[in-house]
Protein backbone atom coordinates (compact mmCIF):
# COMPACT_ATOMS: atom_id res chain seq x y z
CA UNK A 1 0.00 0.00 0.00
CA UNK A 2 1.32 3.44 -0.97
CA UNK A 3 -0.04 5.94 1.54
CA UNK A 4 -0.03 9.72 1.90
CA UNK A 5 -0.46 10.87 5.49
CA UNK A 6 -1.19 14.52 6.29
CA UNK A 7 1.02 15.67 3.41
CA UNK A 8 1.76 19.33 2.85
CA UNK A 9 3.21 19.98 -0.60
CA UNK A 10 4.62 23.17 -2.08
CA UNK A 11 7.66 25.23 -2.97
CA UNK A 12 9.67 27.17 -0.40
CA UNK A 13 7.15 28.94 1.81
CA UNK A 14 4.29 28.47 -0.66
CA UNK A 15 1.98 25.60 0.27
CA UNK A 16 -0.03 24.19 -2.65
CA UNK A 17 -1.65 21.27 -0.83
CA UNK A 18 -2.20 20.45 2.82
CA UNK A 19 -3.58 17.58 4.91
CA UNK A 20 -3.49 15.22 1.91
CA UNK A 21 -4.44 11.67 2.84
CA UNK A 22 -5.14 8.71 0.56
CA UNK A 23 -3.98 5.18 -0.23
CA UNK A 24 -3.15 3.38 -3.46
CA UNK A 25 -3.53 -0.37 -3.23
CA UNK A 26 -1.64 -2.88 -5.36
CA UNK A 27 -3.59 -3.74 -8.48
CA UNK A 28 -5.79 -0.64 -8.70
CA UNK A 29 -5.79 2.43 -10.94
CA UNK A 30 -6.50 5.67 -9.09
CA UNK A 31 -7.24 8.80 -11.12
CA UNK A 32 -6.15 12.27 -10.01
CA UNK A 33 -7.82 15.38 -11.44
CA UNK A 34 -7.57 19.07 -10.72
CA UNK A 35 -6.98 22.44 -12.41
CA UNK A 36 -3.62 23.51 -13.79
CA UNK A 37 -1.33 24.81 -11.07
CA UNK A 38 -3.19 23.00 -8.30
CA UNK A 39 -0.17 20.88 -7.34
CA UNK A 40 -0.72 17.56 -9.13
CA UNK A 41 2.84 17.26 -10.44
CA UNK A 42 4.30 18.50 -7.16
CA UNK A 43 2.31 15.83 -5.32
CA UNK A 44 3.56 13.09 -7.63
CA UNK A 45 7.16 14.21 -7.17
CA UNK A 46 6.74 13.89 -3.40
CA UNK A 47 5.08 10.47 -3.72
CA UNK A 48 7.93 9.18 -5.84
CA UNK A 49 10.63 10.59 -3.56
CA UNK A 50 11.96 13.19 -6.00
CA UNK A 51 10.90 16.02 -3.66
CA UNK A 52 10.41 16.10 0.09
CA UNK A 53 7.06 17.13 1.60
CA UNK A 54 6.73 20.32 3.63
CA UNK A 55 5.01 18.22 6.26
CA UNK A 56 3.55 14.75 6.69
CA UNK A 57 4.93 11.55 5.22
CA UNK A 58 4.66 8.97 2.46
CA UNK A 59 4.52 5.31 3.50
CA UNK A 60 4.99 2.04 1.64
CA UNK A 61 3.36 -0.84 3.51
CA UNK A 62 3.54 1.24 6.67
CA UNK A 63 7.22 2.16 6.38
CA UNK A 64 8.48 5.66 5.48
CA UNK A 65 9.37 6.14 1.83
CA UNK A 66 13.17 6.02 1.51
CA UNK A 67 15.00 8.96 -0.03
CA UNK A 68 15.83 6.80 -3.06
CA UNK A 69 12.94 4.33 -3.45
CA UNK A 70 14.52 2.53 -6.41
CA UNK A 71 12.40 -0.39 -7.52
CA UNK A 72 9.42 0.62 -5.40
CA UNK A 73 7.93 3.69 -7.12
CA UNK A 74 8.39 4.82 -10.73
CA UNK A 75 7.22 8.09 -12.29
CA UNK A 76 6.15 8.45 -15.91
CA UNK A 77 6.31 12.00 -17.19
CA UNK A 78 4.10 13.94 -19.61
CA UNK A 79 6.86 14.20 -22.20
CA UNK A 80 8.67 10.96 -22.86
CA UNK A 81 11.00 12.85 -25.20
CA UNK A 82 12.21 15.06 -22.37
CA UNK A 83 12.73 12.10 -20.06
CA UNK A 84 14.61 9.89 -22.57
CA UNK A 85 18.26 10.42 -23.50
CA UNK A 86 18.20 11.10 -27.28
CA UNK A 87 21.64 9.51 -27.67
CA UNK A 88 20.57 6.09 -26.37
CA UNK A 89 18.59 3.37 -28.07
CA UNK A 90 15.33 2.40 -26.41
CA UNK A 91 16.93 -0.89 -25.41
CA UNK A 92 19.80 0.83 -23.61
CA UNK A 93 17.46 3.28 -21.85
CA UNK A 94 15.47 0.32 -20.55
CA UNK A 95 18.54 -1.68 -19.54
CA UNK A 96 19.81 1.14 -17.33
CA UNK A 97 16.69 0.92 -15.16
CA UNK A 98 16.60 -2.89 -14.91
CA UNK A 99 17.86 -4.87 -11.89
CA UNK A 100 21.01 -6.94 -12.18
CA UNK A 101 19.02 -10.09 -12.87
CA UNK A 102 18.40 -8.94 -16.44
CA UNK A 103 15.35 -8.50 -18.66
CA UNK A 104 12.90 -10.93 -20.22
CA UNK A 105 12.52 -8.86 -23.38
CA UNK A 106 9.64 -10.85 -24.86
CA UNK A 107 7.59 -10.55 -21.67
CA UNK A 108 8.44 -6.87 -21.19
CA UNK A 109 7.54 -5.91 -24.76
CA UNK A 110 4.25 -7.76 -24.46
CA UNK A 111 3.37 -5.99 -21.21
CA UNK A 112 4.26 -2.57 -22.64
CA UNK A 113 2.74 -3.24 -26.09
CA UNK A 114 6.12 -2.33 -27.57
CA UNK A 115 7.30 -3.85 -30.85
CA UNK A 116 10.68 -5.57 -30.28
CA UNK A 117 11.93 -4.19 -33.61
CA UNK A 118 11.83 -0.70 -32.08
CA UNK A 119 14.25 -1.48 -29.28
CA UNK A 120 17.36 -0.66 -31.28
CA UNK A 121 16.05 2.71 -32.46
CA UNK A 122 16.71 6.05 -30.80
CA UNK A 123 13.90 8.36 -29.59
CA UNK A 124 13.97 10.47 -32.77
CA UNK A 125 13.27 7.34 -34.82
CA UNK A 126 9.94 6.45 -33.19
CA UNK A 127 6.55 8.12 -32.76
CA UNK A 128 5.33 9.80 -29.58
CA UNK A 129 3.09 6.85 -28.77
CA UNK A 130 5.87 4.33 -29.35
CA UNK A 131 8.24 6.35 -27.18
CA UNK A 132 5.69 6.61 -24.38
CA UNK A 133 5.25 2.83 -24.43
CA UNK A 134 9.05 2.50 -24.30
CA UNK A 135 9.00 4.77 -21.24
CA UNK A 136 6.45 2.43 -19.67
CA UNK A 137 8.69 -0.53 -20.52
CA UNK A 138 11.61 1.29 -18.89
CA UNK A 139 9.57 1.83 -15.73
CA UNK A 140 8.31 -1.76 -15.65
CA UNK A 141 11.86 -3.08 -16.14
CA UNK A 142 12.61 -1.81 -12.63
CA UNK A 143 9.74 -3.96 -11.30
CA UNK A 144 8.11 -1.14 -9.31
CA UNK A 145 5.20 -1.71 -7.00
CA UNK A 146 3.65 1.61 -8.02
CA UNK A 147 3.49 3.67 -11.23
CA UNK A 148 2.80 7.40 -10.97
CA UNK A 149 1.74 8.80 -14.35
CA UNK A 150 1.79 12.56 -14.92
CA UNK A 151 -0.34 13.60 -17.91
CA UNK A 152 1.42 10.94 -19.96
CA UNK A 153 -1.29 10.78 -22.66
CA UNK A 154 -1.59 14.56 -23.15
CA UNK A 155 0.38 14.63 -26.43
CA UNK A 156 -0.98 11.38 -27.87
CA UNK A 157 -3.71 10.74 -30.42
CA UNK A 158 -6.76 8.66 -29.39
CA UNK A 159 -5.33 5.37 -30.69
CA UNK A 160 -2.02 5.84 -28.87
CA UNK A 161 -3.86 6.95 -25.73
CA UNK A 162 -5.98 3.79 -25.77
CA UNK A 163 -2.85 1.66 -26.18
CA UNK A 164 -1.11 3.37 -23.25
CA UNK A 165 -4.16 3.03 -20.99
CA UNK A 166 -4.43 -0.66 -21.89
CA UNK A 167 -0.78 -1.05 -20.93
CA UNK A 168 -1.42 0.56 -17.54
CA UNK A 169 -4.38 -1.75 -16.99
CA UNK A 170 -2.16 -4.75 -17.67
CA UNK A 171 0.37 -3.40 -15.16
CA UNK A 172 -2.42 -3.10 -12.57
CA UNK A 173 -3.63 -6.61 -13.39
CA UNK A 174 -0.07 -7.80 -12.69
CA UNK A 175 -0.26 -6.21 -9.24
CA UNK A 176 1.11 -2.68 -9.64
CA UNK A 177 -0.73 0.25 -8.09
CA UNK A 178 -1.22 3.06 -10.61
CA UNK A 179 -1.88 6.78 -10.00
CA UNK A 180 -3.05 8.32 -13.28
CA UNK A 181 -3.09 12.11 -13.61
CA UNK A 182 -4.87 13.55 -16.65
CA UNK A 183 -6.83 16.56 -17.88
CA UNK A 184 -8.86 14.15 -20.03
CA UNK A 185 -11.68 13.84 -17.52
CA UNK A 186 -13.79 11.31 -19.49
CA UNK A 187 -10.67 9.15 -19.84
CA UNK A 188 -10.02 9.26 -16.09
CA UNK A 189 -13.63 8.41 -15.36
CA UNK A 190 -13.53 5.48 -17.76
CA UNK A 191 -10.24 3.87 -16.75
CA UNK A 192 -9.86 4.57 -13.02
CA UNK A 193 -11.18 2.38 -10.24
CA UNK A 194 -11.28 5.43 -7.96
CA UNK A 195 -10.85 9.15 -8.61
CA UNK A 196 -9.19 11.76 -6.39
CA UNK A 197 -9.97 15.42 -6.98
CA UNK A 198 -7.89 18.39 -5.86
CA UNK A 199 -10.24 20.90 -4.23
CA UNK A 200 -9.46 23.82 -1.92
CA UNK A 201 -5.79 22.81 -1.64
CA UNK A 202 -6.49 19.27 -0.52
CA UNK A 203 -7.62 15.93 -1.96
CA UNK A 204 -11.11 14.46 -1.86
CA UNK A 205 -12.40 11.25 -3.38
CA UNK A 206 -15.17 11.27 -5.96
CA UNK A 207 -16.96 8.59 -7.92
CA UNK A 208 -15.51 7.89 -11.40
CA UNK A 209 -19.01 8.63 -12.71
CA UNK A 210 -18.95 12.06 -11.10
CA UNK A 211 -15.62 13.30 -12.43
CA UNK A 212 -16.04 17.06 -13.02
CA UNK A 213 -16.50 18.16 -16.63
mmCIF file of C-alpha atoms in Angstrom:
data_model
loop_
_atom_site.group_PDB
_atom_site.id
_atom_site.type_symbol
_atom_site.label_atom_id
_atom_site.label_comp_id
_atom_site.label_asym_id
_atom_site.label_seq_id
_atom_site.Cartn_x
_atom_site.Cartn_y
_atom_site.Cartn_z
ATOM 1 C CA UNK A 1 0.000 0.000 0.000
ATOM 2 C CA UNK A 2 1.324 3.438 -0.970
ATOM 3 C CA UNK A 3 -0.040 5.939 1.537
ATOM 4 C CA UNK A 4 -0.033 9.718 1.899
ATOM 5 C CA UNK A 5 -0.455 10.866 5.490
ATOM 6 C CA UNK A 6 -1.194 14.516 6.286
ATOM 7 C CA UNK A 7 1.015 15.669 3.415
ATOM 8 C CA UNK A 8 1.762 19.333 2.845
ATOM 9 C CA UNK A 9 3.210 19.976 -0.604
ATOM 10 C CA UNK A 10 4.618 23.173 -2.077
ATOM 11 C CA UNK A 11 7.661 25.232 -2.970
ATOM 12 C CA UNK A 12 9.667 27.170 -0.402
ATOM 13 C CA UNK A 13 7.150 28.935 1.808
ATOM 14 C CA UNK A 14 4.295 28.468 -0.658
ATOM 15 C CA UNK A 15 1.980 25.602 0.274
ATOM 16 C CA UNK A 16 -0.026 24.191 -2.648
ATOM 17 C CA UNK A 17 -1.652 21.272 -0.828
ATOM 18 C CA UNK A 18 -2.201 20.453 2.823
ATOM 19 C CA UNK A 19 -3.579 17.580 4.910
ATOM 20 C CA UNK A 20 -3.490 15.223 1.914
ATOM 21 C CA UNK A 21 -4.438 11.668 2.842
ATOM 22 C CA UNK A 22 -5.143 8.713 0.559
ATOM 23 C CA UNK A 23 -3.978 5.182 -0.233
ATOM 24 C CA UNK A 24 -3.153 3.379 -3.457
ATOM 25 C CA UNK A 25 -3.531 -0.371 -3.231
ATOM 26 C CA UNK A 26 -1.638 -2.882 -5.362
ATOM 27 C CA UNK A 27 -3.593 -3.744 -8.482
ATOM 28 C CA UNK A 28 -5.788 -0.640 -8.701
ATOM 29 C CA UNK A 29 -5.785 2.432 -10.936
ATOM 30 C CA UNK A 30 -6.502 5.674 -9.090
ATOM 31 C CA UNK A 31 -7.244 8.801 -11.122
ATOM 32 C CA UNK A 32 -6.154 12.273 -10.010
ATOM 33 C CA UNK A 33 -7.815 15.375 -11.443
ATOM 34 C CA UNK A 34 -7.566 19.075 -10.716
ATOM 35 C CA UNK A 35 -6.978 22.438 -12.410
ATOM 36 C CA UNK A 36 -3.617 23.508 -13.791
ATOM 37 C CA UNK A 37 -1.329 24.812 -11.072
ATOM 38 C CA UNK A 38 -3.187 23.003 -8.302
ATOM 39 C CA UNK A 39 -0.170 20.881 -7.340
ATOM 40 C CA UNK A 40 -0.715 17.562 -9.131
ATOM 41 C CA UNK A 41 2.844 17.260 -10.435
ATOM 42 C CA UNK A 42 4.298 18.496 -7.157
ATOM 43 C CA UNK A 43 2.308 15.833 -5.322
ATOM 44 C CA UNK A 44 3.562 13.090 -7.631
ATOM 45 C CA UNK A 45 7.159 14.214 -7.166
ATOM 46 C CA UNK A 46 6.735 13.886 -3.403
ATOM 47 C CA UNK A 47 5.075 10.473 -3.725
ATOM 48 C CA UNK A 48 7.932 9.182 -5.837
ATOM 49 C CA UNK A 49 10.631 10.585 -3.557
ATOM 50 C CA UNK A 50 11.959 13.188 -5.998
ATOM 51 C CA UNK A 51 10.904 16.023 -3.655
ATOM 52 C CA UNK A 52 10.408 16.098 0.087
ATOM 53 C CA UNK A 53 7.061 17.134 1.605
ATOM 54 C CA UNK A 54 6.730 20.320 3.630
ATOM 55 C CA UNK A 55 5.005 18.218 6.263
ATOM 56 C CA UNK A 56 3.554 14.748 6.686
ATOM 57 C CA UNK A 57 4.933 11.545 5.218
ATOM 58 C CA UNK A 58 4.655 8.970 2.456
ATOM 59 C CA UNK A 59 4.519 5.312 3.499
ATOM 60 C CA UNK A 60 4.986 2.039 1.640
ATOM 61 C CA UNK A 61 3.365 -0.842 3.507
ATOM 62 C CA UNK A 62 3.536 1.238 6.671
ATOM 63 C CA UNK A 63 7.221 2.160 6.382
ATOM 64 C CA UNK A 64 8.485 5.665 5.481
ATOM 65 C CA UNK A 65 9.366 6.143 1.828
ATOM 66 C CA UNK A 66 13.173 6.019 1.513
ATOM 67 C CA UNK A 67 14.996 8.961 -0.029
ATOM 68 C CA UNK A 68 15.831 6.803 -3.061
ATOM 69 C CA UNK A 69 12.941 4.332 -3.448
ATOM 70 C CA UNK A 70 14.522 2.526 -6.415
ATOM 71 C CA UNK A 71 12.404 -0.390 -7.518
ATOM 72 C CA UNK A 72 9.418 0.624 -5.402
ATOM 73 C CA UNK A 73 7.929 3.693 -7.116
ATOM 74 C CA UNK A 74 8.391 4.820 -10.727
ATOM 75 C CA UNK A 75 7.224 8.092 -12.285
ATOM 76 C CA UNK A 76 6.147 8.450 -15.907
ATOM 77 C CA UNK A 77 6.312 12.005 -17.192
ATOM 78 C CA UNK A 78 4.103 13.937 -19.610
ATOM 79 C CA UNK A 79 6.859 14.202 -22.202
ATOM 80 C CA UNK A 80 8.665 10.958 -22.858
ATOM 81 C CA UNK A 81 10.998 12.852 -25.197
ATOM 82 C CA UNK A 82 12.209 15.057 -22.373
ATOM 83 C CA UNK A 83 12.729 12.098 -20.060
ATOM 84 C CA UNK A 84 14.610 9.894 -22.569
ATOM 85 C CA UNK A 85 18.262 10.423 -23.502
ATOM 86 C CA UNK A 86 18.201 11.103 -27.275
ATOM 87 C CA UNK A 87 21.641 9.506 -27.673
ATOM 88 C CA UNK A 88 20.570 6.092 -26.369
ATOM 89 C CA UNK A 89 18.588 3.367 -28.075
ATOM 90 C CA UNK A 90 15.331 2.396 -26.414
ATOM 91 C CA UNK A 91 16.933 -0.886 -25.408
ATOM 92 C CA UNK A 92 19.799 0.831 -23.611
ATOM 93 C CA UNK A 93 17.458 3.281 -21.849
ATOM 94 C CA UNK A 94 15.467 0.320 -20.545
ATOM 95 C CA UNK A 95 18.538 -1.682 -19.540
ATOM 96 C CA UNK A 96 19.814 1.144 -17.333
ATOM 97 C CA UNK A 97 16.692 0.915 -15.156
ATOM 98 C CA UNK A 98 16.605 -2.889 -14.911
ATOM 99 C CA UNK A 99 17.857 -4.868 -11.893
ATOM 100 C CA UNK A 100 21.012 -6.937 -12.179
ATOM 101 C CA UNK A 101 19.016 -10.094 -12.874
ATOM 102 C CA UNK A 102 18.397 -8.943 -16.442
ATOM 103 C CA UNK A 103 15.347 -8.501 -18.659
ATOM 104 C CA UNK A 104 12.905 -10.929 -20.219
ATOM 105 C CA UNK A 105 12.524 -8.860 -23.384
ATOM 106 C CA UNK A 106 9.635 -10.847 -24.858
ATOM 107 C CA UNK A 107 7.588 -10.545 -21.669
ATOM 108 C CA UNK A 108 8.436 -6.872 -21.185
ATOM 109 C CA UNK A 109 7.543 -5.910 -24.761
ATOM 110 C CA UNK A 110 4.253 -7.764 -24.458
ATOM 111 C CA UNK A 111 3.369 -5.995 -21.210
ATOM 112 C CA UNK A 112 4.257 -2.570 -22.639
ATOM 113 C CA UNK A 113 2.743 -3.243 -26.091
ATOM 114 C CA UNK A 114 6.125 -2.332 -27.571
ATOM 115 C CA UNK A 115 7.304 -3.848 -30.849
ATOM 116 C CA UNK A 116 10.679 -5.572 -30.277
ATOM 117 C CA UNK A 117 11.928 -4.194 -33.613
ATOM 118 C CA UNK A 118 11.832 -0.698 -32.084
ATOM 119 C CA UNK A 119 14.250 -1.481 -29.278
ATOM 120 C CA UNK A 120 17.365 -0.658 -31.281
ATOM 121 C CA UNK A 121 16.050 2.709 -32.457
ATOM 122 C CA UNK A 122 16.711 6.052 -30.802
ATOM 123 C CA UNK A 123 13.901 8.358 -29.593
ATOM 124 C CA UNK A 124 13.973 10.473 -32.772
ATOM 125 C CA UNK A 125 13.275 7.344 -34.819
ATOM 126 C CA UNK A 126 9.942 6.448 -33.191
ATOM 127 C CA UNK A 127 6.555 8.118 -32.763
ATOM 128 C CA UNK A 128 5.329 9.799 -29.584
ATOM 129 C CA UNK A 129 3.085 6.849 -28.773
ATOM 130 C CA UNK A 130 5.872 4.325 -29.347
ATOM 131 C CA UNK A 131 8.236 6.350 -27.182
ATOM 132 C CA UNK A 132 5.689 6.610 -24.380
ATOM 133 C CA UNK A 133 5.255 2.828 -24.434
ATOM 134 C CA UNK A 134 9.048 2.505 -24.299
ATOM 135 C CA UNK A 135 8.998 4.774 -21.238
ATOM 136 C CA UNK A 136 6.446 2.433 -19.667
ATOM 137 C CA UNK A 137 8.686 -0.526 -20.515
ATOM 138 C CA UNK A 138 11.608 1.290 -18.886
ATOM 139 C CA UNK A 139 9.569 1.832 -15.726
ATOM 140 C CA UNK A 140 8.311 -1.764 -15.654
ATOM 141 C CA UNK A 141 11.855 -3.075 -16.136
ATOM 142 C CA UNK A 142 12.615 -1.811 -12.627
ATOM 143 C CA UNK A 143 9.735 -3.957 -11.297
ATOM 144 C CA UNK A 144 8.106 -1.137 -9.306
ATOM 145 C CA UNK A 145 5.202 -1.709 -6.999
ATOM 146 C CA UNK A 146 3.649 1.613 -8.023
ATOM 147 C CA UNK A 147 3.490 3.667 -11.230
ATOM 148 C CA UNK A 148 2.800 7.403 -10.969
ATOM 149 C CA UNK A 149 1.736 8.795 -14.348
ATOM 150 C CA UNK A 150 1.794 12.558 -14.919
ATOM 151 C CA UNK A 151 -0.343 13.600 -17.914
ATOM 152 C CA UNK A 152 1.423 10.939 -19.965
ATOM 153 C CA UNK A 153 -1.295 10.783 -22.655
ATOM 154 C CA UNK A 154 -1.590 14.561 -23.153
ATOM 155 C CA UNK A 155 0.383 14.628 -26.430
ATOM 156 C CA UNK A 156 -0.983 11.380 -27.868
ATOM 157 C CA UNK A 157 -3.709 10.737 -30.417
ATOM 158 C CA UNK A 158 -6.757 8.655 -29.391
ATOM 159 C CA UNK A 159 -5.331 5.368 -30.692
ATOM 160 C CA UNK A 160 -2.024 5.842 -28.873
ATOM 161 C CA UNK A 161 -3.860 6.953 -25.734
ATOM 162 C CA UNK A 162 -5.977 3.792 -25.774
ATOM 163 C CA UNK A 163 -2.853 1.657 -26.176
ATOM 164 C CA UNK A 164 -1.109 3.366 -23.252
ATOM 165 C CA UNK A 165 -4.158 3.029 -20.988
ATOM 166 C CA UNK A 166 -4.434 -0.658 -21.889
ATOM 167 C CA UNK A 167 -0.779 -1.052 -20.926
ATOM 168 C CA UNK A 168 -1.416 0.560 -17.538
ATOM 169 C CA UNK A 169 -4.379 -1.746 -16.987
ATOM 170 C CA UNK A 170 -2.161 -4.749 -17.667
ATOM 171 C CA UNK A 171 0.365 -3.402 -15.155
ATOM 172 C CA UNK A 172 -2.418 -3.103 -12.574
ATOM 173 C CA UNK A 173 -3.628 -6.614 -13.387
ATOM 174 C CA UNK A 174 -0.067 -7.795 -12.690
ATOM 175 C CA UNK A 175 -0.260 -6.212 -9.237
ATOM 176 C CA UNK A 176 1.106 -2.679 -9.640
ATOM 177 C CA UNK A 177 -0.733 0.249 -8.091
ATOM 178 C CA UNK A 178 -1.221 3.063 -10.614
ATOM 179 C CA UNK A 179 -1.878 6.775 -9.999
ATOM 180 C CA UNK A 180 -3.046 8.316 -13.280
ATOM 181 C CA UNK A 181 -3.088 12.110 -13.613
ATOM 182 C CA UNK A 182 -4.875 13.545 -16.648
ATOM 183 C CA UNK A 183 -6.826 16.563 -17.879
ATOM 184 C CA UNK A 184 -8.855 14.154 -20.031
ATOM 185 C CA UNK A 185 -11.683 13.840 -17.524
ATOM 186 C CA UNK A 186 -13.789 11.314 -19.495
ATOM 187 C CA UNK A 187 -10.672 9.148 -19.843
ATOM 188 C CA UNK A 188 -10.017 9.257 -16.092
ATOM 189 C CA UNK A 189 -13.626 8.407 -15.357
ATOM 190 C CA UNK A 190 -13.531 5.476 -17.759
ATOM 191 C CA UNK A 191 -10.239 3.873 -16.751
ATOM 192 C CA UNK A 192 -9.856 4.567 -13.024
ATOM 193 C CA UNK A 193 -11.179 2.384 -10.239
ATOM 194 C CA UNK A 194 -11.282 5.430 -7.963
ATOM 195 C CA UNK A 195 -10.851 9.153 -8.608
ATOM 196 C CA UNK A 196 -9.185 11.756 -6.393
ATOM 197 C CA UNK A 197 -9.966 15.419 -6.983
ATOM 198 C CA UNK A 198 -7.888 18.392 -5.858
ATOM 199 C CA UNK A 199 -10.237 20.900 -4.226
ATOM 200 C CA UNK A 200 -9.460 23.818 -1.919
ATOM 201 C CA UNK A 201 -5.787 22.813 -1.636
ATOM 202 C CA UNK A 202 -6.493 19.268 -0.518
ATOM 203 C CA UNK A 203 -7.619 15.933 -1.960
ATOM 204 C CA UNK A 204 -11.108 14.457 -1.860
ATOM 205 C CA UNK A 205 -12.403 11.249 -3.379
ATOM 206 C CA UNK A 206 -15.173 11.271 -5.964
ATOM 207 C CA UNK A 207 -16.958 8.590 -7.917
ATOM 208 C CA UNK A 208 -15.509 7.890 -11.400
ATOM 209 C CA UNK A 209 -19.009 8.628 -12.708
ATOM 210 C CA UNK A 210 -18.948 12.058 -11.097
ATOM 211 C CA UNK A 211 -15.619 13.298 -12.425
ATOM 212 C CA UNK A 212 -16.037 17.059 -13.020
ATOM 213 C CA UNK A 213 -16.499 18.160 -16.630
#
